[in-house]
CSV table of C-alpha atoms in Angstrom, one decimal:
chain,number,residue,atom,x,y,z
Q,1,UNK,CA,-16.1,-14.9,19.4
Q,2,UNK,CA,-13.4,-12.0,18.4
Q,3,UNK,CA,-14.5,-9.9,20.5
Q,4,UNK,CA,-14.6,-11.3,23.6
Q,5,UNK,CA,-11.3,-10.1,24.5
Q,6,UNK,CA,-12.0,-10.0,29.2
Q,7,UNK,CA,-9.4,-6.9,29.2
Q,8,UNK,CA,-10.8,-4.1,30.5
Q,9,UNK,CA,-9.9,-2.0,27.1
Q,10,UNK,CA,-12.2,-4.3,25.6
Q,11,UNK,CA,-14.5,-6.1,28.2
Q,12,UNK,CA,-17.5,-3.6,26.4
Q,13,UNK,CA,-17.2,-5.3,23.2
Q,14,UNK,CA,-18.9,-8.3,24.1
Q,15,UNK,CA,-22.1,-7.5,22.4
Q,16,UNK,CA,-20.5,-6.4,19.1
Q,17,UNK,CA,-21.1,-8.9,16.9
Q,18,UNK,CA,-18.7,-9.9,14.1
Q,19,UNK,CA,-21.2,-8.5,11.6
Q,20,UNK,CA,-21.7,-4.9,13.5
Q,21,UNK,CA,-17.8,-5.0,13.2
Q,22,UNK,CA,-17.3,-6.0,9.8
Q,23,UNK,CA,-20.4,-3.6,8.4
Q,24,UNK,CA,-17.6,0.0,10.1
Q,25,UNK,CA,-15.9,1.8,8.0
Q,26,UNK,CA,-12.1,1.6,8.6
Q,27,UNK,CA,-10.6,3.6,10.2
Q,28,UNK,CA,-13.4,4.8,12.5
Q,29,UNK,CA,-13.4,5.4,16.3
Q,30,UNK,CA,-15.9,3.6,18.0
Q,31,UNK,CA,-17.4,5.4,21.2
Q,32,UNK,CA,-19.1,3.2,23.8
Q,33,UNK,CA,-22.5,4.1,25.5
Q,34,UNK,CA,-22.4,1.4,28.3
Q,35,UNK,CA,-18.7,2.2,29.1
Q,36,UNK,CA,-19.3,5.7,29.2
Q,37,UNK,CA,-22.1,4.5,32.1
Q,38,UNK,CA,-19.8,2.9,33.9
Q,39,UNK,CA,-17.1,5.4,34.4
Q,40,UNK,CA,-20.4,8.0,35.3
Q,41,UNK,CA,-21.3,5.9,37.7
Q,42,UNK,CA,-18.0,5.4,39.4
Q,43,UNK,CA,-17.8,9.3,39.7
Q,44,UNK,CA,-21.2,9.5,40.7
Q,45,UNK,CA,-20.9,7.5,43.4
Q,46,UNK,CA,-17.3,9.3,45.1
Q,47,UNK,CA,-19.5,12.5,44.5
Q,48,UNK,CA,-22.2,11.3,46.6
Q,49,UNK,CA,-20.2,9.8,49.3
Q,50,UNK,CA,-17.7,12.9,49.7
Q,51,UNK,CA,-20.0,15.6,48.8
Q,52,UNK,CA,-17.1,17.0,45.8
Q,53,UNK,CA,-18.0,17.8,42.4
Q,54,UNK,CA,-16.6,16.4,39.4
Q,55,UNK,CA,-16.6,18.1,36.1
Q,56,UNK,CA,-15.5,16.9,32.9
Q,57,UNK,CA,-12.4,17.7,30.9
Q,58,UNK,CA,-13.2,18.3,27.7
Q,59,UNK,CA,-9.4,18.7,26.6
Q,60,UNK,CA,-9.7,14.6,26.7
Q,61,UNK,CA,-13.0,14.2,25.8
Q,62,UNK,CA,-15.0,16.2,24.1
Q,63,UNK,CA,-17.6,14.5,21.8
Q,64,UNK,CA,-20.5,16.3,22.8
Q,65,UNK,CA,-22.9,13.4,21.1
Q,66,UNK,CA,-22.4,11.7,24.3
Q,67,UNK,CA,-22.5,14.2,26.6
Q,68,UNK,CA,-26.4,13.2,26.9
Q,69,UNK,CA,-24.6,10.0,28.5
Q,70,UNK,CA,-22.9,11.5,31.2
Q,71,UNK,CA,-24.9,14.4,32.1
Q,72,UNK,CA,-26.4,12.3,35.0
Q,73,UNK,CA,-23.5,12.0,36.7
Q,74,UNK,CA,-21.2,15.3,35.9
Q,75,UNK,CA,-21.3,18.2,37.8
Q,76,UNK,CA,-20.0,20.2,35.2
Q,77,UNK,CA,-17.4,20.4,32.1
Q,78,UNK,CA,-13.8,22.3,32.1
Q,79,UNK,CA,-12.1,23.7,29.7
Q,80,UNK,CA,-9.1,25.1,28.2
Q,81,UNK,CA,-10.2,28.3,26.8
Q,82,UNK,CA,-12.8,29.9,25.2
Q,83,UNK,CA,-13.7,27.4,22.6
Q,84,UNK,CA,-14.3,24.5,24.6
Q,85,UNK,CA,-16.1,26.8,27.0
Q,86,UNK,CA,-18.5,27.6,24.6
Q,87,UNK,CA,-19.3,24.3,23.9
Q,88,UNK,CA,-19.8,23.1,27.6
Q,89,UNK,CA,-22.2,25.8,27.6
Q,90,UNK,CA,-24.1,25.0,24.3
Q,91,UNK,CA,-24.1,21.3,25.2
Q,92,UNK,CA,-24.8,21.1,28.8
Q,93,UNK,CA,-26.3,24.5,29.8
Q,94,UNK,CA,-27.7,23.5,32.9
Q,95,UNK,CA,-24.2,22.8,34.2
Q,96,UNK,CA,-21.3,24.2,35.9
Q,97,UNK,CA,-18.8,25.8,33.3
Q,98,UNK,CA,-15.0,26.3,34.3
Q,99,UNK,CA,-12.1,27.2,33.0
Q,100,UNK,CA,-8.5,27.6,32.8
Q,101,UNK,CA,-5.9,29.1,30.7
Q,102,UNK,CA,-2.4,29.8,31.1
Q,103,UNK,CA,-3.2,33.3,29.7
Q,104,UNK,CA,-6.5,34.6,28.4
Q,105,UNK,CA,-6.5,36.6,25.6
Q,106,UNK,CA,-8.0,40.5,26.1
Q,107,UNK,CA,-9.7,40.2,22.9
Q,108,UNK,CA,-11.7,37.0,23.7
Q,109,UNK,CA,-12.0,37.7,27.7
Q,110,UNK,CA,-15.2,39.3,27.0
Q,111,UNK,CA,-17.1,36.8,25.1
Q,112,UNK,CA,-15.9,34.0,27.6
Q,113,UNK,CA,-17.4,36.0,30.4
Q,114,UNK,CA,-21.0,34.9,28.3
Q,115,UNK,CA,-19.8,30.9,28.9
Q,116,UNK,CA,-17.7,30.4,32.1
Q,117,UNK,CA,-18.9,30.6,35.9
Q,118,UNK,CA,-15.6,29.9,38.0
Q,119,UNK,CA,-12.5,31.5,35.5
Q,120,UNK,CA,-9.4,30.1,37.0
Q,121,UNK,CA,-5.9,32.2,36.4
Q,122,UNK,CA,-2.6,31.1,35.8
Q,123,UNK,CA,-0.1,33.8,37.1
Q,124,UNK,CA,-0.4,37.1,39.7
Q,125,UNK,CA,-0.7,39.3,36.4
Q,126,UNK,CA,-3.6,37.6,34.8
Q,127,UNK,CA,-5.3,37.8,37.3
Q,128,UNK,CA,-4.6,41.7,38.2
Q,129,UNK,CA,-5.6,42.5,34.7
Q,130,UNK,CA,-8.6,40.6,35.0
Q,131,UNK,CA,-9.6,38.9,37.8
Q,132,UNK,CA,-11.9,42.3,38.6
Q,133,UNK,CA,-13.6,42.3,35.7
Q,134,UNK,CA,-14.6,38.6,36.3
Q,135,UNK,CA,-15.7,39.4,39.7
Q,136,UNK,CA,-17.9,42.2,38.2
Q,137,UNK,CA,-19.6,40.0,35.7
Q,138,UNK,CA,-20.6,37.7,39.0
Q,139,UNK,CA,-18.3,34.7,38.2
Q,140,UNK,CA,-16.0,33.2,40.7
Q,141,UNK,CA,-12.1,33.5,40.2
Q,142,UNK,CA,-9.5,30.9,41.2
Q,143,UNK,CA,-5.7,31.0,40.8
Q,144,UNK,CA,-3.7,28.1,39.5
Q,145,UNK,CA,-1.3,27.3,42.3
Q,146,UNK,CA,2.0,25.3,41.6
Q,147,UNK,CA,2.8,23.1,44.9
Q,148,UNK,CA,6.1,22.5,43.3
Q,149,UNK,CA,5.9,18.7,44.3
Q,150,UNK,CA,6.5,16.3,41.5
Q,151,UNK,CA,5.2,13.0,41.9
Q,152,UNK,CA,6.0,11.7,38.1
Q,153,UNK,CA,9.3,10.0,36.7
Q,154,UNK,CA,10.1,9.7,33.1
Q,155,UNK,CA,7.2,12.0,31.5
Q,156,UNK,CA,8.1,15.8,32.1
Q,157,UNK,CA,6.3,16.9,29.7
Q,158,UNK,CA,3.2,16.1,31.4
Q,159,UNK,CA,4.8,17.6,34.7
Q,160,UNK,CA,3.4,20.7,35.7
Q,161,UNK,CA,5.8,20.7,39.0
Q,162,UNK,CA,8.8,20.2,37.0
Q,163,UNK,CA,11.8,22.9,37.4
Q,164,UNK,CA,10.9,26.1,35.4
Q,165,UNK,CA,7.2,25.0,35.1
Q,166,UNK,CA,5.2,27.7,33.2
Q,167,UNK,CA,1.7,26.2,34.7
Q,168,UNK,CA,1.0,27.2,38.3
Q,169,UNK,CA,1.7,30.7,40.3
Q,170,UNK,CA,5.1,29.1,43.0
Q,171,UNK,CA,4.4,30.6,46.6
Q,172,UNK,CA,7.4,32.9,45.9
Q,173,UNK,CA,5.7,34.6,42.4
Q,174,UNK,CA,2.6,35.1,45.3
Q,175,UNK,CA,4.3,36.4,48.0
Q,176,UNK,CA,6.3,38.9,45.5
Q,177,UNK,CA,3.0,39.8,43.8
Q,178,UNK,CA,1.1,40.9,46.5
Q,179,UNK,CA,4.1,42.7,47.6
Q,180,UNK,CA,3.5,45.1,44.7
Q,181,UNK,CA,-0.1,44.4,44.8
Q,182,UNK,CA,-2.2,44.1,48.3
Q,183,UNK,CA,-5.4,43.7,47.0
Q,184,UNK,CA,-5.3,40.3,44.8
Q,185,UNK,CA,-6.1,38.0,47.7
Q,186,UNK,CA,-9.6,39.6,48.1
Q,187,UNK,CA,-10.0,38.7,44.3
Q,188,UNK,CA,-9.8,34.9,45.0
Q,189,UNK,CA,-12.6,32.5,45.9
Q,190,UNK,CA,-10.5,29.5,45.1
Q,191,UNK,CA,-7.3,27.6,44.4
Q,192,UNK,CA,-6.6,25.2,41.6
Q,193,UNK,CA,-3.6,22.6,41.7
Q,194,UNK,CA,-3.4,20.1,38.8
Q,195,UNK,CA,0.0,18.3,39.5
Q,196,UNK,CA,-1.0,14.5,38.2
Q,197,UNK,CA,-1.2,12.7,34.9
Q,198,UNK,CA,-3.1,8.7,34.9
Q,199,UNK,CA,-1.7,8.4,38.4
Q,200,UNK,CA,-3.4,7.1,41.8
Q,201,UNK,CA,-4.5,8.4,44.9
Q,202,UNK,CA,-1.6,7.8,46.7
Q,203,UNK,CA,0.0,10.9,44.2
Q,204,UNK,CA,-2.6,13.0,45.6
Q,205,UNK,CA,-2.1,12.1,48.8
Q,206,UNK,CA,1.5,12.7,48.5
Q,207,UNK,CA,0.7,16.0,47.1
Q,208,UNK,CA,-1.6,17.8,49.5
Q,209,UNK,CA,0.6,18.5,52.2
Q,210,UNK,CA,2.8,20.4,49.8
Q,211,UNK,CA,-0.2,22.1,49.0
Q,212,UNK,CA,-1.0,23.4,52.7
Q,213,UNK,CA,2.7,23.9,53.2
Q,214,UNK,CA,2.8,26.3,50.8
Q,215,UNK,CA,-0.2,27.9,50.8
Q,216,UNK,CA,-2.7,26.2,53.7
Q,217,UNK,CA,-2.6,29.8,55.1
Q,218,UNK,CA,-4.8,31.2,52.4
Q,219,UNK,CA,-7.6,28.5,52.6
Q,220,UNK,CA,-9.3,29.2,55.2
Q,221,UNK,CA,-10.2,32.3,53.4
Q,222,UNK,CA,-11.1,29.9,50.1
Q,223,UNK,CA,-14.7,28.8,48.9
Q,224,UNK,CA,-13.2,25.9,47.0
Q,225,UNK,CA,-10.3,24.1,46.1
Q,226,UNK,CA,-10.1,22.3,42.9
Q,227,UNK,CA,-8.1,19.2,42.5
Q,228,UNK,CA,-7.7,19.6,39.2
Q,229,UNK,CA,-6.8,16.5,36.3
Q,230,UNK,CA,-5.0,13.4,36.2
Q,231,UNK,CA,-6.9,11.1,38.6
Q,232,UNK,CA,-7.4,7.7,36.9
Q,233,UNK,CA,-10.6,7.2,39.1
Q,234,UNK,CA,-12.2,4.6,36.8
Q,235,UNK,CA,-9.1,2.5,36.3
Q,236,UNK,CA,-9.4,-1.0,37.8
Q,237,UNK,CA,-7.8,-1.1,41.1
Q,238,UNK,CA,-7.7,2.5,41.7
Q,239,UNK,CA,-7.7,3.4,45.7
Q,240,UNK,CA,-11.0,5.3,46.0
Q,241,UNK,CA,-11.0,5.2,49.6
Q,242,UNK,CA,-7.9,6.8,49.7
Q,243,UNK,CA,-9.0,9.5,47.3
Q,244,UNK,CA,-12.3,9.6,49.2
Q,245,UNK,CA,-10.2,10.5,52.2
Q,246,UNK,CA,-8.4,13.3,50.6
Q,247,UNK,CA,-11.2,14.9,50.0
Q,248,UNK,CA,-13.2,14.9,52.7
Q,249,UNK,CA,-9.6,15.9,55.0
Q,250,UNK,CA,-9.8,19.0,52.8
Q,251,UNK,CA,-13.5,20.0,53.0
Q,252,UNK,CA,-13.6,19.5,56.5
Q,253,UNK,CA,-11.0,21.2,57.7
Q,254,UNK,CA,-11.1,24.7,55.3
Q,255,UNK,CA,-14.4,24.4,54.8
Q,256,UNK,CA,-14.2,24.4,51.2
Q,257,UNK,CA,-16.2,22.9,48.0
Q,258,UNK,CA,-13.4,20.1,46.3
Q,259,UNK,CA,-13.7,20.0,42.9
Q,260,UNK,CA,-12.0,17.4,40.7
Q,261,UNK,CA,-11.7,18.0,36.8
Q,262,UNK,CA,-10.5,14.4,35.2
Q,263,UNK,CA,-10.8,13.7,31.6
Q,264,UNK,CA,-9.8,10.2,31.1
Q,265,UNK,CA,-11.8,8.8,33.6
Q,266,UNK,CA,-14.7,10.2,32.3
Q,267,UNK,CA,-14.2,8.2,29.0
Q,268,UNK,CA,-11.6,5.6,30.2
Q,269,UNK,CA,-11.5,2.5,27.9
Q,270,UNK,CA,-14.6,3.5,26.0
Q,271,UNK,CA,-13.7,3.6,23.0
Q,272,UNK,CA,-12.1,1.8,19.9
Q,273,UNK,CA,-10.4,2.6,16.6
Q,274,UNK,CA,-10.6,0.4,14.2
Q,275,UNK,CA,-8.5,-0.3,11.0
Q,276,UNK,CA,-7.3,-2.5,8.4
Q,277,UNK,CA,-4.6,-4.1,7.0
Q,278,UNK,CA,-3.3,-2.5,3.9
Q,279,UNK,CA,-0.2,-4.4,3.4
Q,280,UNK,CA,2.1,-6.6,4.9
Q,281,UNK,CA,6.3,-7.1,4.3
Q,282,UNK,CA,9.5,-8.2,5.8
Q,283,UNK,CA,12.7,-6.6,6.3
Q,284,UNK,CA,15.7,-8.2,7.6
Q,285,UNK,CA,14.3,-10.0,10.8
Q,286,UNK,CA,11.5,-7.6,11.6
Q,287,UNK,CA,7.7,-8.2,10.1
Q,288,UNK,CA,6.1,-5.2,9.3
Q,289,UNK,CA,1.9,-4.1,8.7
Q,290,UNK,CA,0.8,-0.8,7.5
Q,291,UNK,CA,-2.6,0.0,8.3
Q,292,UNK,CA,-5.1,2.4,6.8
Q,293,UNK,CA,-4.6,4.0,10.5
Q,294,UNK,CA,-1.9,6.0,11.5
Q,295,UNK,CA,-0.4,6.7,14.9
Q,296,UNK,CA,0.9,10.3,13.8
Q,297,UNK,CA,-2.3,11.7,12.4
Q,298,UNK,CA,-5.1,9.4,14.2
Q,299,UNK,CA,-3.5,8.7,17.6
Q,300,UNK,CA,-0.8,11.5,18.9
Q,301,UNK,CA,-0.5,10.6,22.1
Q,302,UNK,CA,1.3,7.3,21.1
Q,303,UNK,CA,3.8,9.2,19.9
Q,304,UNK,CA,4.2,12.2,22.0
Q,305,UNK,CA,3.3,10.4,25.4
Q,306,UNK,CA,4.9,7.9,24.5
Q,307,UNK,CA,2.5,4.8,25.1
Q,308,UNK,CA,1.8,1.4,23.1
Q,309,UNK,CA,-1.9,1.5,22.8
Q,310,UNK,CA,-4.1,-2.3,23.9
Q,311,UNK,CA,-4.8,-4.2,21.1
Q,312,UNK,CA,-7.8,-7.1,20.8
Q,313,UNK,CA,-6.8,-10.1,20.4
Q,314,UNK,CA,-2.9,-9.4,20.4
Q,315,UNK,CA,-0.2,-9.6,22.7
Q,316,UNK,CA,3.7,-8.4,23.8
Q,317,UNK,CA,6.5,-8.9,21.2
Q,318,UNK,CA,7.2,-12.5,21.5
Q,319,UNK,CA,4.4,-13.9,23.3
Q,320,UNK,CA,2.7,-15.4,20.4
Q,321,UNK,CA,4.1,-16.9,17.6
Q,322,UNK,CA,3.6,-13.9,15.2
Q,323,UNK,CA,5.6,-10.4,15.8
Q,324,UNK,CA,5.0,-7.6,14.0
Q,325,UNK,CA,5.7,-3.9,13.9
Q,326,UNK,CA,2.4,-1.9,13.3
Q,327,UNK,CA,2.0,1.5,11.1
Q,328,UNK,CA,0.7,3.9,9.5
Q,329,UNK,CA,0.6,5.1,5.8
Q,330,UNK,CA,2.3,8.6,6.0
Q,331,UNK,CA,5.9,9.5,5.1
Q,332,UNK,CA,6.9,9.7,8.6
Q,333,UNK,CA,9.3,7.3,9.4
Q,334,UNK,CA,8.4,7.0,13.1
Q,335,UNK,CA,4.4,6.7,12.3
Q,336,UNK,CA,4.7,3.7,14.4
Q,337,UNK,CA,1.8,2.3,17.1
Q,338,UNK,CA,4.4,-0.1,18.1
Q,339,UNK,CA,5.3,-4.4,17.9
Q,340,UNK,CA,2.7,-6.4,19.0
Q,341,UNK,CA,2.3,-10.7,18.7
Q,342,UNK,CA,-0.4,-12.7,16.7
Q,343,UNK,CA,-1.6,-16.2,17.0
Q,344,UNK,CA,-0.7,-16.1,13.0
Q,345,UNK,CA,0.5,-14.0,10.2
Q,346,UNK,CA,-1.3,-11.1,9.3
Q,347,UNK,CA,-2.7,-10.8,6.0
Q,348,UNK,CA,-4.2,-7.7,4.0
Q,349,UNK,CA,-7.8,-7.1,4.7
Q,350,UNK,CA,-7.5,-8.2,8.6
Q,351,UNK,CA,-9.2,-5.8,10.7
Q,352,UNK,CA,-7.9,-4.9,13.9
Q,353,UNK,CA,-9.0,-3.0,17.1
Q,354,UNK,CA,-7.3,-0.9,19.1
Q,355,UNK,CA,-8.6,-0.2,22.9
Q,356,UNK,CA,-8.9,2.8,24.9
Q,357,UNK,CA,-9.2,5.4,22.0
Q,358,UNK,CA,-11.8,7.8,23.4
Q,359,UNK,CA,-9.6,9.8,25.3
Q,360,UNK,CA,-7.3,12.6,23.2
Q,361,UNK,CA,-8.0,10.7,20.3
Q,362,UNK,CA,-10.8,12.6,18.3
Q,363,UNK,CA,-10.0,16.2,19.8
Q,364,UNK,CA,-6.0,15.8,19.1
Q,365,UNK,CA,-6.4,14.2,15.6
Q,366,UNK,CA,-4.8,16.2,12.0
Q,367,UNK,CA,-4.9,15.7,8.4
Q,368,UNK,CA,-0.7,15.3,8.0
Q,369,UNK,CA,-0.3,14.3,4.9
Q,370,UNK,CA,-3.9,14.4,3.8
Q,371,UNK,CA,-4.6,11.6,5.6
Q,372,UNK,CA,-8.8,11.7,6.1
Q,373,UNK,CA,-10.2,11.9,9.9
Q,374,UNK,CA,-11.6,8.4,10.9
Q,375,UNK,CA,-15.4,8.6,11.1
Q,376,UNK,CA,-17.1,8.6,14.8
Q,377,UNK,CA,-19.6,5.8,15.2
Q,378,UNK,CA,-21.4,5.1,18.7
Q,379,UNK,CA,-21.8,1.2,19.9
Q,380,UNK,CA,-25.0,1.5,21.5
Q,381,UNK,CA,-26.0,-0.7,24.7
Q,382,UNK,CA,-28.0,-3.1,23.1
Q,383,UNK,CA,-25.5,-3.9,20.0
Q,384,UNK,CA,-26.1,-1.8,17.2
Q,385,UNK,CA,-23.8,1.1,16.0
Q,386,UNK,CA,-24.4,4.4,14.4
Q,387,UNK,CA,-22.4,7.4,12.5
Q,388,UNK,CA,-21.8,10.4,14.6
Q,389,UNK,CA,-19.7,12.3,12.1
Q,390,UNK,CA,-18.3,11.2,8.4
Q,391,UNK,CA,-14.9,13.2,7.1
Q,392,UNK,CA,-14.1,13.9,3.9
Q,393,UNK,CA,-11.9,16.2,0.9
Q,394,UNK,CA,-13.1,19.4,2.6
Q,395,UNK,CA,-12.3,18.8,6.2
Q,396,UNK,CA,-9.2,18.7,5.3
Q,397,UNK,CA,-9.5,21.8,3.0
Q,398,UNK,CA,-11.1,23.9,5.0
Q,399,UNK,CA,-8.3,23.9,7.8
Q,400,UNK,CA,-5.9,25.3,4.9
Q,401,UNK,CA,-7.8,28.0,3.5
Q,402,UNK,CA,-10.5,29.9,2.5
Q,403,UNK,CA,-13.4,27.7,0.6
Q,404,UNK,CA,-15.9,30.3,-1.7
């Protein structure tokens, strides 16, 4: 069958029959229940043996549909500001609501106050002008800490560590802050690092004596410490007992709470986009598709990362018989997903599935060039699919004006 693909990316499509595929609209993502299980449970179960807490990061995932799904096995969601906030709150009341911001906005700071319980700041002067009124409204303040220990090569843009870093308070900024200001150490309860990006324990590992180097004198005086994003927990092969030991090091020896706030592992290789062949065409050597998809508009993060997304049933340039450059409809030139290799030709009207396309997918998407949203659908454990959300003319209205 198609879809039998054994890659992890697609190893949950094995139920979907060709008809349940054929019956989607194109381009629609395709959010997996079962996957979604099996990431919980792979988080529930480092919770339960370390005793951390693990919350959700919306800023990757953020379908609150499935948030039914995971609630079993989150301790809470975080967010990026007050939107996302909000919706943690509406969605999963009964859970733990954080959030971080590299600077809050005085005009929203109260309503947030309504959504958030830990507030985490990003710099010595947030949190002077409002780290007290957070601790009078009862919620528990953190400060962003920047270890200054890089542990990525080739993606500074997803570097909070790299030189002239805007994210994370450097132990100089703290020591010359309380200099001024004595009494913004009593306003903490907690540090938050968040240094890593789809990496492995071992980047962790690499990263916490930085953190006590620079600033294992304030934890003892910590309630928690927050581990923040980036951990590809879920990913086959990932060293859990390695990240296992990490935190239990950490909680045992300051006596604090460890949180961890991943995103992608929460929703890693659960989902699909799928899309069709519009048209096909040669030039010079190179054999080109365009698909009613496009990377700019549908997918971001294959262009700004830059990654080249898994693809059912496909392979690398040259590993097949069939090589052809993949993209999208818009007028940007580089609205590329990238070359991939087929058993045969394409031809127009060949559907196509792309893996992994449930993280930043959905909550990064845009209308460039009018190009409609893809719809949401769910693939259920048992087979069948349904519509989450349908996109049409006025979406993409709306986000340019005023509709009477």
């Amino acid at each position: 069958m198609r879809v039998a693909d054994p890659r992890p990316p697609f190893a949950g499509l094995a139920n979907l029959s060709e008809e349940a595929l054929s019956a989607l609209p194109t381009p629609c993502y395709l959010l997996d229940e079962a996957q979604l299980r099996r990431n919980g449970e792979i988080l529930l179960g480092v919770q339960k043996r370390t005793g951390c807490r693990i919350l959700l990061a919306q800023k990757a995932f953020s379908n609150f549909d499935l948030y039914p799904v995971l609630a079993p096995y989150l301790a809470g969601t975080e967010a990026s500001g007050l939107y996302e906030s909000r919706l943690g709150r509406e969605e999963l009341p009964e859970k733990e609501n954080h959030v971080f911001c590299a600077a809050y906005r005085e005009d929203e700071f109260a309503q947030l106050l309504q959504y958030a319980d830990h507030i985490v700041f990003n710099s010595p002067r947030q949190l002077a002008r409002f780290g007290a009124r957070a601790k009078a409204a009862g919620k528990s303040v953190g400060l962003r800490i920047n270890p200054e220990q890089s542990t990525q090569e080739g993606h500074e843009i997803y570097d909070p560590c790299a030189p002239g870093s805007r994210l994370g308070t450097t132990r100089a900024q703290w020591d010359a802050a309380v200099a001024q200001d004595p009494s913004l150490p009593g306003l903490l309860d907690g540090l938050h690092f968040h240094t890593l990006c789809e990496q492995d324990a071992d980047a962790l590992a690499q990263t916490l004596p930085a953190v006590e180097a620079k600033f294992g004198d304030l934890l003892p005086r910590m309630k928690w410490l927050n581990f923040g994003g980036g951990h590809h927990i879920t990913r086959p092969g990932y060293d859990l007992a390695t990240l296992e030991g990490c935190i239990t090091a950490m909680q045992q020896k300051y006596g604090v709470q460890v949180y961890l706030e991943p995103g992608e592992a929460w929703a890693l290789n659960a989902g699909y986009l799928v899309t069709t062949v519009l048209d096909t065409l040669q030039n010079g050597d190179t054999s080109l598709a365009i698909l009613d998809m496009s990377a700019a508009c549908h997918t971001p993060d294959v262009i700004e990362m830059p990654y080249r997304p898994p693809l059912l049933d496909a392979g690398e340039p040259g590993e097949r018989p069939c090589t052809v450059r993949l993209g999208g409809p818009t007028c940007l030139a580089g609205d590329v997903v990238g070359d991939y290799s087929f058993s045969r030709p394409l031809t127009e009207g060949d559907r196509l599935i792309f893996g992994d396309m449930a993280i930043y997918s959905t909550c990064k998407n845009n209308t460039f060039n009018g190009m409609p949203l893809p719809d949401i659908h769910v693939l259920h454990d048992d087979g069948t699919t349904a519509c989450l959300a349908h996109f049409g003319y006025r979406d993409f209205k709306y986000r340019l004006g005023f509709m009477g």
